[in-house]
Amino acid sequence: MEEAHNGFNIKSRIVSCCKNFHLVDKIFSISLDNATANTSAMQFLKEDPSIKLVLDEYGLRKKVIALDTPTRWNSTYKLLHDAIAYRDVLTDMYNESRATDGQFITNDHWSLAKIVHDVLETFDNATHIFSYVYEPNIHTVILECIKIICTIKQTSLANPGVAVKRLLDNMKVKWCAYFTEFPPIYAIAAILDPGVKLEGLTNLLTFYYQQLDVQFDVPYYVNNCKRILERLCEEYGAVIQPQPVGSSMGASRFGILGPVLKKSRPDGSGSSSSSSSSSSNIGVGEYLTYQFETEENFHIIEWWKNHSSKFPVLARIAKDILAIPASTIASESAFSAGRRVLDEKRSRLSSESIEMC
């Protein structure tokens, strides 16, 4: 534009271009940067009686529709979520533009889009939970995975069509490649949820593999996770047990690791750890049989804090395990954001400025 870049002139240039390309009847979208003149140009455009804005015609507000990323199911969900709300305007605009080749959007296309949307919604919800940073989430992994696989199976049963079934079968095969067996840390975290514990974990996993149609030895897996938890109790119990009066030298040099080093001595002087390990195992048994009353506003960290005097070793284990993030989503997102904030052209930002950005 040779003339001044104000709102009225930008609006006039848009109208001129539309007339030149015979697009004056309907404008679907205009891409601009965030200059204030562009905002005023859009206001002038809305007030021009010769221009008909499609979203105004349908009584819809303007919307930025998310783009699809082939490697991320969540982006597909967000795209469909936005598009379904605008199905009428999208259908009319597309069908009008494809009148020559006869490739129209039909209700069947939108029905398939709704099916895919509902399946991917469960994935999106789980991703948000797995992305938590300030709340514990590792103990919810198995439950969220059960929700996903149940959604896939129920959708497959409710929609016997070939296209939908092939789509869901491919998703199930991909899922089994990653989640046929959970890493034990997820199961141990679930056991440390007082509302789940050993029996609840067994029931959840049994139901999970029934929905997955996979044979799996659930009792053996659960018992193995219990043994791992008991071994953790032995190690933690040896560290946090009260120290004898005569062991101050070792404690001052090695801190809380003194008992662990003493336990590993070949001269057998660390045999006193057997009493601590047996008491730790008793703590696991007491916890698994402890009658937990459901709280209205249950918070797992608060629960372990309130019960740390009753289960001191398990409370310390729970504090460490529940601090583990369920996935690497949050850390990868932080690194991605960091690359956008700090690069070779902006390399002298202070740490405070980087954190604020």
mmCIF file of C-alpha atoms in Angstrom:
data_model
loop_
_atom_site.group_PDB
_atom_site.id
_atom_site.type_symbol
_atom_site.label_atom_id
_atom_site.label_comp_id
_atom_site.label_asym_id
_atom_site.label_seq_id
_atom_site.Cartn_x
_atom_site.Cartn_y
_atom_site.Cartn_z
ATOM 1 C CA MET A 1 0.000 0.000 0.000
ATOM 2 C CA GLU A 2 1.362 3.362 -1.059
ATOM 3 C CA GLU A 3 -1.209 5.253 0.989
ATOM 4 C CA ALA A 4 -1.200 5.600 4.794
ATOM 5 C CA HIS A 5 -1.695 2.325 6.674
ATOM 6 C CA ASN A 6 -4.760 3.366 8.656
ATOM 7 C CA GLY A 7 -7.904 1.358 9.255
ATOM 8 C CA PHE A 8 -10.041 3.017 6.560
ATOM 9 C CA ASN A 9 -7.398 2.624 3.841
ATOM 10 C CA ILE A 10 -6.766 -1.029 4.744
ATOM 11 C CA LYS A 11 -10.509 -1.702 4.602
ATOM 12 C CA SER A 12 -10.741 0.026 1.204
ATOM 13 C CA ARG A 13 -7.875 -2.081 -0.172
ATOM 14 C CA ILE A 14 -9.577 -5.293 1.067
ATOM 15 C CA VAL A 15 -12.842 -4.328 -0.629
ATOM 16 C CA SER A 16 -10.986 -3.449 -3.827
ATOM 17 C CA CYS A 17 -9.206 -6.813 -3.895
ATOM 18 C CA CYS A 18 -12.450 -8.678 -3.245
ATOM 19 C CA LYS A 19 -14.180 -6.903 -6.131
ATOM 20 C CA ASN A 20 -11.289 -7.643 -8.447
ATOM 21 C CA PHE A 21 -11.558 -11.356 -7.654
ATOM 22 C CA HIS A 22 -15.390 -11.359 -7.533
ATOM 23 C CA LEU A 23 -15.375 -12.238 -3.812
ATOM 24 C CA VAL A 24 -17.436 -9.288 -2.649
ATOM 25 C CA ASP A 25 -20.548 -11.357 -1.808
ATOM 26 C CA LYS A 26 -19.026 -13.371 1.034
ATOM 27 C CA ILE A 27 -15.755 -13.092 2.941
ATOM 28 C CA PHE A 28 -14.867 -16.169 4.988
ATOM 29 C CA SER A 29 -11.589 -15.187 6.654
ATOM 30 C CA ILE A 30 -8.967 -12.456 6.655
ATOM 31 C CA SER A 31 -5.464 -13.020 8.044
ATOM 32 C CA LEU A 32 -3.739 -9.997 9.590
ATOM 33 C CA ASP A 33 -1.113 -9.244 12.214
ATOM 34 C CA ASN A 34 -1.896 -7.525 15.528
ATOM 35 C CA ALA A 35 -1.519 -3.886 14.479
ATOM 36 C CA THR A 36 -4.244 -1.617 15.836
ATOM 37 C CA ALA A 37 -4.966 -0.305 12.338
ATOM 38 C CA ASN A 38 -6.054 -3.808 11.327
ATOM 39 C CA THR A 39 -8.532 -3.909 14.196
ATOM 40 C CA SER A 40 -10.117 -0.668 13.073
ATOM 41 C CA ALA A 41 -10.088 -1.916 9.452
ATOM 42 C CA MET A 42 -12.212 -4.884 10.522
ATOM 43 C CA GLN A 43 -14.646 -2.520 12.225
ATOM 44 C CA PHE A 44 -14.917 -0.424 9.061
ATOM 45 C CA LEU A 45 -15.432 -3.625 7.073
ATOM 46 C CA LYS A 46 -18.345 -4.730 9.247
ATOM 47 C CA GLU A 47 -20.021 -1.349 8.756
ATOM 48 C CA ASP A 48 -19.693 -1.484 4.935
ATOM 49 C CA PRO A 49 -23.129 -2.422 3.491
ATOM 50 C CA SER A 50 -21.535 -3.894 0.362
ATOM 51 C CA ILE A 51 -19.668 -6.584 2.332
ATOM 52 C CA LYS A 52 -21.365 -9.623 3.793
ATOM 53 C CA LEU A 53 -19.377 -11.361 6.532
ATOM 54 C CA VAL A 54 -20.248 -15.054 6.715
ATOM 55 C CA LEU A 55 -20.098 -15.456 10.501
ATOM 56 C CA ASP A 56 -22.329 -12.417 10.994
ATOM 57 C CA GLU A 57 -24.824 -13.945 8.565
ATOM 58 C CA TYR A 58 -24.946 -17.172 10.629
ATOM 59 C CA GLY A 59 -25.049 -15.346 13.939
ATOM 60 C CA LEU A 60 -21.672 -16.786 15.001
ATOM 61 C CA ARG A 61 -18.767 -15.074 16.691
ATOM 62 C CA LYS A 62 -15.339 -15.075 15.135
ATOM 63 C CA LYS A 63 -13.241 -18.122 15.918
ATOM 64 C CA VAL A 64 -9.635 -19.180 15.378
ATOM 65 C CA ILE A 65 -9.847 -22.861 14.437
ATOM 66 C CA ALA A 66 -6.868 -24.940 15.570
ATOM 67 C CA LEU A 67 -4.749 -26.561 12.875
ATOM 68 C CA ASP A 68 -4.264 -30.313 12.710
ATOM 69 C CA THR A 69 -0.868 -31.845 13.478
ATOM 70 C CA PRO A 70 -0.597 -35.384 12.031
ATOM 71 C CA THR A 71 1.517 -36.679 14.935
ATOM 72 C CA ARG A 72 -0.680 -35.314 17.739
ATOM 73 C CA TRP A 73 -4.162 -36.706 18.336
ATOM 74 C CA ASN A 74 -4.955 -33.773 20.635
ATOM 75 C CA SER A 75 -4.617 -31.312 17.757
ATOM 76 C CA THR A 76 -7.102 -33.375 15.740
ATOM 77 C CA TYR A 77 -9.540 -33.252 18.656
ATOM 78 C CA LYS A 78 -9.236 -29.475 18.975
ATOM 79 C CA LEU A 79 -9.700 -29.031 15.222
ATOM 80 C CA LEU A 80 -12.864 -31.159 15.227
ATOM 81 C CA HIS A 81 -14.143 -29.533 18.422
ATOM 82 C CA ASP A 82 -13.975 -26.092 16.784
ATOM 83 C CA ALA A 83 -15.209 -27.247 13.381
ATOM 84 C CA ILE A 84 -18.302 -29.109 14.640
ATOM 85 C CA ALA A 85 -19.610 -25.934 16.289
ATOM 86 C CA TYR A 86 -19.336 -24.220 12.870
ATOM 87 C CA ARG A 87 -20.573 -27.140 10.781
ATOM 88 C CA ASP A 88 -23.336 -25.201 9.010
ATOM 89 C CA VAL A 89 -21.153 -22.371 7.787
ATOM 90 C CA LEU A 90 -18.281 -24.716 6.882
ATOM 91 C CA THR A 91 -20.610 -27.034 4.961
ATOM 92 C CA ASP A 92 -22.265 -24.219 2.999
ATOM 93 C CA MET A 93 -18.993 -22.494 2.154
ATOM 94 C CA TYR A 94 -17.245 -25.706 1.095
ATOM 95 C CA ASN A 95 -20.161 -27.090 -0.912
ATOM 96 C CA GLU A 96 -20.618 -23.767 -2.664
ATOM 97 C CA SER A 97 -16.947 -23.711 -3.691
ATOM 98 C CA ARG A 98 -17.002 -27.333 -4.943
ATOM 99 C CA ALA A 99 -20.166 -27.096 -7.004
ATOM 100 C CA THR A 100 -18.234 -27.941 -10.179
ATOM 101 C CA ASP A 101 -16.725 -31.280 -9.079
ATOM 102 C CA GLY A 102 -19.605 -32.502 -6.902
ATOM 103 C CA GLN A 103 -17.447 -33.386 -3.861
ATOM 104 C CA PHE A 104 -19.736 -32.168 -1.107
ATOM 105 C CA ILE A 105 -19.662 -32.406 2.694
ATOM 106 C CA THR A 106 -22.613 -34.503 3.878
ATOM 107 C CA ASN A 107 -24.188 -35.342 7.228
ATOM 108 C CA ASP A 108 -22.361 -38.688 7.121
ATOM 109 C CA HIS A 109 -19.053 -36.842 7.141
ATOM 110 C CA TRP A 110 -20.091 -34.857 10.201
ATOM 111 C CA SER A 111 -21.343 -38.021 11.921
ATOM 112 C CA LEU A 112 -17.927 -39.624 11.442
ATOM 113 C CA ALA A 113 -16.240 -36.428 12.657
ATOM 114 C CA LYS A 114 -18.409 -36.509 15.815
ATOM 115 C CA ILE A 115 -17.420 -40.134 16.509
ATOM 116 C CA VAL A 116 -13.718 -39.351 16.171
ATOM 117 C CA HIS A 117 -14.187 -36.201 18.267
ATOM 118 C CA ASP A 118 -15.804 -38.115 21.144
ATOM 119 C CA VAL A 119 -13.059 -40.750 21.158
ATOM 120 C CA LEU A 120 -10.261 -38.199 21.092
ATOM 121 C CA GLU A 121 -11.921 -36.154 23.831
ATOM 122 C CA THR A 122 -10.936 -38.868 26.321
ATOM 123 C CA PHE A 123 -7.336 -38.643 25.102
ATOM 124 C CA ASP A 124 -7.399 -34.870 25.479
ATOM 125 C CA ASN A 125 -8.732 -35.058 29.048
ATOM 126 C CA ALA A 126 -6.048 -37.598 29.979
ATOM 127 C CA THR A 127 -3.331 -35.446 28.419
ATOM 128 C CA HIS A 128 -4.398 -32.481 30.536
ATOM 129 C CA ILE A 129 -4.239 -34.636 33.682
ATOM 130 C CA PHE A 130 -0.834 -36.060 32.731
ATOM 131 C CA SER A 131 0.423 -32.512 32.145
ATOM 132 C CA TYR A 132 -0.218 -31.362 35.717
ATOM 133 C CA VAL A 133 2.799 -29.729 37.328
ATOM 134 C CA TYR A 134 1.578 -28.548 40.723
ATOM 135 C CA GLU A 135 -0.671 -31.514 41.506
ATOM 136 C CA PRO A 136 0.280 -35.213 41.835
ATOM 137 C CA ASN A 137 -0.871 -37.233 38.844
ATOM 138 C CA ILE A 138 1.185 -40.428 38.637
ATOM 139 C CA HIS A 139 -1.390 -42.355 40.713
ATOM 140 C CA THR A 140 -4.119 -41.575 38.129
ATOM 141 C CA VAL A 141 -2.343 -43.034 35.070
ATOM 142 C CA ILE A 142 -3.926 -46.499 35.171
ATOM 143 C CA LEU A 143 -7.428 -45.105 35.750
ATOM 144 C CA GLU A 144 -7.130 -42.637 32.857
ATOM 145 C CA CYS A 145 -5.821 -45.393 30.556
ATOM 146 C CA ILE A 146 -8.854 -47.503 31.475
ATOM 147 C CA LYS A 147 -11.140 -44.620 30.497
ATOM 148 C CA ILE A 148 -9.425 -44.367 27.113
ATOM 149 C CA ILE A 149 -9.593 -48.063 26.247
ATOM 150 C CA CYS A 150 -13.229 -48.255 27.437
ATOM 151 C CA THR A 151 -14.134 -45.357 25.149
ATOM 152 C CA ILE A 152 -12.470 -47.070 22.196
ATOM 153 C CA LYS A 153 -14.253 -50.385 22.849
ATOM 154 C CA GLN A 154 -17.689 -48.865 23.517
ATOM 155 C CA THR A 155 -17.441 -46.705 20.399
ATOM 156 C CA SER A 156 -16.486 -49.761 18.345
ATOM 157 C CA LEU A 157 -19.509 -51.686 19.631
ATOM 158 C CA ALA A 158 -21.879 -48.760 19.048
ATOM 159 C CA ASN A 159 -20.621 -48.117 15.491
ATOM 160 C CA PRO A 160 -20.230 -51.366 13.537
ATOM 161 C CA GLY A 161 -19.450 -49.545 10.293
ATOM 162 C CA VAL A 162 -16.349 -50.691 8.429
ATOM 163 C CA ALA A 163 -14.635 -47.281 8.388
ATOM 164 C CA VAL A 164 -15.089 -46.657 12.105
ATOM 165 C CA LYS A 165 -14.133 -50.207 13.067
ATOM 166 C CA ARG A 166 -10.932 -50.081 11.000
ATOM 167 C CA LEU A 167 -10.033 -46.729 12.555
ATOM 168 C CA LEU A 168 -10.572 -47.947 16.124
ATOM 169 C CA ASP A 169 -8.802 -51.272 15.514
ATOM 170 C CA ASN A 170 -5.719 -49.392 14.330
ATOM 171 C CA MET A 171 -5.849 -47.208 17.435
ATOM 172 C CA LYS A 172 -6.117 -50.302 19.639
ATOM 173 C CA VAL A 173 -3.095 -51.947 17.975
ATOM 174 C CA LYS A 174 -1.066 -48.775 18.507
ATOM 175 C CA TRP A 175 -2.220 -48.602 22.116
ATOM 176 C CA CYS A 176 -1.196 -52.194 22.857
ATOM 177 C CA ALA A 177 2.298 -51.474 21.563
ATOM 178 C CA TYR A 178 2.789 -49.040 24.454
ATOM 179 C CA PHE A 179 0.406 -50.029 27.252
ATOM 180 C CA THR A 180 0.081 -53.803 27.321
ATOM 181 C CA GLU A 181 2.019 -53.741 30.609
ATOM 182 C CA PHE A 182 2.381 -50.730 32.880
ATOM 183 C CA PRO A 183 5.740 -49.849 34.406
ATOM 184 C CA PRO A 184 5.564 -50.859 38.115
ATOM 185 C CA ILE A 185 5.962 -47.254 39.297
ATOM 186 C CA TYR A 186 2.425 -46.447 38.070
ATOM 187 C CA ALA A 187 0.982 -49.430 39.939
ATOM 188 C CA ILE A 188 2.883 -48.620 43.142
ATOM 189 C CA ALA A 189 1.602 -45.044 42.964
ATOM 190 C CA ALA A 190 -1.937 -46.427 42.644
ATOM 191 C CA ILE A 191 -1.373 -48.662 45.685
ATOM 192 C CA LEU A 192 -0.341 -45.561 47.632
ATOM 193 C CA ASP A 193 -3.752 -44.076 46.856
ATOM 194 C CA PRO A 194 -5.746 -45.045 49.989
ATOM 195 C CA GLY A 195 -8.891 -45.268 47.912
ATOM 196 C CA VAL A 196 -7.334 -47.934 45.642
ATOM 197 C CA LYS A 197 -4.655 -49.949 47.463
ATOM 198 C CA LEU A 198 -4.034 -53.593 46.520
ATOM 199 C CA GLU A 199 -7.587 -54.832 45.997
ATOM 200 C CA GLY A 200 -8.604 -51.791 43.982
ATOM 201 C CA LEU A 201 -5.539 -52.088 41.764
ATOM 202 C CA THR A 202 -6.301 -55.753 41.094
ATOM 203 C CA ASN A 203 -9.883 -54.924 40.117
ATOM 204 C CA LEU A 204 -8.806 -52.042 37.883
ATOM 205 C CA LEU A 205 -6.191 -54.085 36.026
ATOM 206 C CA THR A 206 -8.522 -57.077 35.629
ATOM 207 C CA PHE A 207 -11.146 -54.822 34.072
ATOM 208 C CA TYR A 208 -8.511 -53.102 31.922
ATOM 209 C CA TYR A 209 -7.260 -56.314 30.313
ATOM 210 C CA GLN A 210 -10.832 -57.538 29.805
ATOM 211 C CA GLN A 211 -11.555 -54.382 27.816
ATOM 212 C CA LEU A 212 -8.259 -54.779 25.971
ATOM 213 C CA ASP A 213 -8.979 -58.475 25.210
ATOM 214 C CA VAL A 214 -5.474 -59.396 26.346
ATOM 215 C CA GLN A 215 -4.402 -62.278 28.604
ATOM 216 C CA PHE A 216 -2.335 -61.023 31.515
ATOM 217 C CA ASP A 217 -1.400 -62.470 34.926
ATOM 218 C CA VAL A 218 -2.768 -59.665 37.087
ATOM 219 C CA PRO A 219 -2.257 -61.336 40.529
ATOM 220 C CA TYR A 220 1.417 -62.010 39.793
ATOM 221 C CA TYR A 221 1.966 -58.448 38.574
ATOM 222 C CA VAL A 222 0.213 -56.912 41.597
ATOM 223 C CA ASN A 223 2.117 -59.128 44.061
ATOM 224 C CA ASN A 224 5.374 -58.177 42.380
ATOM 225 C CA CYS A 225 4.521 -54.492 42.829
ATOM 226 C CA LYS A 226 3.732 -55.191 46.481
ATOM 227 C CA ARG A 227 7.148 -56.829 46.946
ATOM 228 C CA ILE A 228 8.827 -53.803 45.367
ATOM 229 C CA LEU A 229 6.959 -51.550 47.800
ATOM 230 C CA GLU A 230 8.086 -53.732 50.712
ATOM 231 C CA ARG A 231 11.704 -53.514 49.576
ATOM 232 C CA LEU A 232 11.352 -49.751 49.353
ATOM 233 C CA CYS A 233 10.057 -49.780 52.921
ATOM 234 C CA GLU A 234 13.126 -51.686 54.033
ATOM 235 C CA GLU A 235 15.476 -49.175 52.436
ATOM 236 C CA TYR A 236 13.547 -46.126 53.616
ATOM 237 C CA GLY A 237 13.010 -47.639 57.047
ATOM 238 C CA ALA A 238 16.746 -48.118 57.516
ATOM 239 C CA VAL A 239 17.350 -44.464 56.659
ATOM 240 C CA ILE A 240 14.663 -42.713 58.677
ATOM 241 C CA GLN A 241 14.671 -44.934 61.790
ATOM 242 C CA PRO A 242 15.820 -43.084 64.957
ATOM 243 C CA GLN A 243 19.594 -43.389 65.385
ATOM 244 C CA PRO A 244 21.267 -44.994 68.452
ATOM 245 C CA VAL A 245 23.093 -42.620 70.783
ATOM 246 C CA GLY A 246 26.531 -43.996 69.896
ATOM 247 C CA SER A 247 26.136 -43.497 66.116
ATOM 248 C CA SER A 248 26.493 -39.721 66.070
ATOM 249 C CA MET A 249 29.857 -39.841 64.267
ATOM 250 C CA GLY A 250 28.517 -41.836 61.360
ATOM 251 C CA ALA A 251 25.424 -39.689 61.165
ATOM 252 C CA SER A 252 27.393 -36.460 61.115
ATOM 253 C CA ARG A 253 29.568 -37.648 58.247
ATOM 254 C CA PHE A 254 27.042 -39.409 56.056
ATOM 255 C CA GLY A 255 23.773 -37.810 57.155
ATOM 256 C CA ILE A 256 20.700 -40.032 56.825
ATOM 257 C CA LEU A 257 22.653 -42.470 54.608
ATOM 258 C CA GLY A 258 24.712 -43.622 57.606
ATOM 259 C CA PRO A 259 22.431 -46.576 58.447
ATOM 260 C CA VAL A 260 22.437 -47.732 54.811
ATOM 261 C CA LEU A 261 26.249 -47.796 54.751
ATOM 262 C CA LYS A 262 26.311 -49.603 58.080
ATOM 263 C CA LYS A 263 23.810 -52.159 56.800
ATOM 264 C CA SER A 264 26.096 -53.062 53.887
ATOM 265 C CA ARG A 265 29.194 -53.814 56.016
ATOM 266 C CA PRO A 266 30.551 -57.316 55.416
ATOM 267 C CA ASP A 267 31.328 -57.910 59.113
ATOM 268 C CA GLY A 268 27.673 -58.390 59.950
ATOM 269 C CA SER A 269 27.546 -55.395 62.247
ATOM 270 C CA GLY A 270 24.543 -54.113 60.372
ATOM 271 C CA SER A 271 22.286 -56.993 61.405
ATOM 272 C CA SER A 272 20.148 -54.647 63.472
ATOM 273 C CA SER A 273 18.453 -53.563 60.227
ATOM 274 C CA SER A 274 16.348 -56.734 60.256
ATOM 275 C CA SER A 275 14.150 -55.282 62.984
ATOM 276 C CA SER A 276 13.579 -52.102 60.993
ATOM 277 C CA SER A 277 12.747 -54.060 57.817
ATOM 278 C CA SER A 278 10.230 -56.252 59.627
ATOM 279 C CA SER A 279 8.574 -53.185 61.145
ATOM 280 C CA SER A 280 8.490 -51.600 57.688
ATOM 281 C CA ASN A 281 6.728 -54.632 56.221
ATOM 282 C CA ILE A 282 4.275 -54.555 59.099
ATOM 283 C CA GLY A 283 3.628 -50.918 58.123
ATOM 284 C CA VAL A 284 2.699 -52.020 54.586
ATOM 285 C CA GLY A 285 0.339 -54.647 55.964
ATOM 286 C CA GLU A 286 -1.280 -52.178 58.349
ATOM 287 C CA TYR A 287 -1.774 -49.681 55.539
ATOM 288 C CA LEU A 288 -3.324 -52.241 53.182
ATOM 289 C CA THR A 289 -5.826 -53.292 55.847
ATOM 290 C CA TYR A 290 -6.462 -49.768 57.116
ATOM 291 C CA GLN A 291 -10.119 -48.773 56.750
ATOM 292 C CA PHE A 292 -10.172 -45.591 54.721
ATOM 293 C CA GLU A 293 -13.203 -43.343 54.984
ATOM 294 C CA THR A 294 -13.974 -41.473 51.780
ATOM 295 C CA GLU A 295 -13.460 -37.742 52.195
ATOM 296 C CA GLU A 296 -15.518 -35.190 50.288
ATOM 297 C CA ASN A 297 -12.514 -33.100 49.216
ATOM 298 C CA PHE A 298 -9.872 -35.812 49.121
ATOM 299 C CA HIS A 299 -6.310 -34.726 48.381
ATOM 300 C CA ILE A 300 -3.731 -37.501 48.376
ATOM 301 C CA ILE A 301 -0.803 -35.359 49.546
ATOM 302 C CA GLU A 302 -2.826 -33.947 52.438
ATOM 303 C CA TRP A 303 -3.959 -37.463 53.372
ATOM 304 C CA TRP A 304 -0.398 -38.739 53.650
ATOM 305 C CA LYS A 305 0.625 -35.636 55.564
ATOM 306 C CA ASN A 306 -2.168 -36.209 58.084
ATOM 307 C CA HIS A 307 -1.295 -39.919 58.412
ATOM 308 C CA SER A 308 2.502 -39.569 58.491
ATOM 309 C CA SER A 309 2.623 -40.310 62.211
ATOM 310 C CA LYS A 310 0.767 -43.605 61.695
ATOM 311 C CA PHE A 311 2.715 -44.655 58.579
ATOM 312 C CA PRO A 312 6.021 -42.716 58.774
ATOM 313 C CA VAL A 313 7.963 -44.877 56.293
ATOM 314 C CA LEU A 314 5.172 -45.155 53.743
ATOM 315 C CA ALA A 315 4.464 -41.426 54.040
ATOM 316 C CA ARG A 316 8.065 -40.675 53.070
ATOM 317 C CA ILE A 317 7.827 -43.098 50.117
ATOM 318 C CA ALA A 318 4.528 -41.562 49.031
ATOM 319 C CA LYS A 319 6.074 -38.092 49.187
ATOM 320 C CA ASP A 320 8.837 -39.149 46.797
ATOM 321 C CA ILE A 321 6.783 -41.267 44.398
ATOM 322 C CA LEU A 322 3.843 -38.873 44.090
ATOM 323 C CA ALA A 323 6.294 -36.130 43.144
ATOM 324 C CA ILE A 324 7.165 -38.013 39.941
ATOM 325 C CA PRO A 325 5.389 -36.496 36.895
ATOM 326 C CA ALA A 326 3.162 -38.927 35.018
ATOM 327 C CA SER A 327 4.681 -37.963 31.679
ATOM 328 C CA THR A 328 7.338 -35.758 30.106
ATOM 329 C CA ILE A 329 4.751 -33.445 28.530
ATOM 330 C CA ALA A 330 5.305 -30.578 30.974
ATOM 331 C CA SER A 331 9.107 -30.693 30.800
ATOM 332 C CA GLU A 332 9.132 -30.960 26.992
ATOM 333 C CA SER A 333 6.743 -28.019 26.807
ATOM 334 C CA ALA A 334 9.044 -26.000 29.046
ATOM 335 C CA PHE A 335 12.042 -26.746 26.805
ATOM 336 C CA SER A 336 10.032 -25.811 23.709
ATOM 337 C CA ALA A 337 8.968 -22.542 25.305
ATOM 338 C CA GLY A 338 12.554 -21.915 26.373
ATOM 339 C CA ARG A 339 13.796 -22.166 22.806
ATOM 340 C CA ARG A 340 11.267 -19.554 21.740
ATOM 341 C CA VAL A 341 12.256 -17.177 24.548
ATOM 342 C CA LEU A 342 16.038 -17.581 24.615
ATOM 343 C CA ASP A 343 17.832 -17.943 21.289
ATOM 344 C CA GLU A 344 21.010 -16.679 19.639
ATOM 345 C CA LYS A 345 19.421 -13.291 18.985
ATOM 346 C CA ARG A 346 18.135 -12.918 22.555
ATOM 347 C CA SER A 347 20.966 -14.394 24.582
ATOM 348 C CA ARG A 348 21.479 -11.683 27.224
ATOM 349 C CA LEU A 349 18.168 -11.870 29.062
ATOM 350 C CA SER A 350 18.441 -12.059 32.824
ATOM 351 C CA SER A 351 17.122 -15.123 34.622
ATOM 352 C CA GLU A 352 14.237 -13.032 36.018
ATOM 353 C CA SER A 353 13.238 -11.855 32.532
ATOM 354 C CA ILE A 354 13.410 -15.395 31.162
ATOM 355 C CA GLU A 355 11.181 -16.680 33.958
ATOM 356 C CA MET A 356 8.628 -13.921 33.377
ATOM 357 C CA CYS A 357 8.610 -14.654 29.625
#
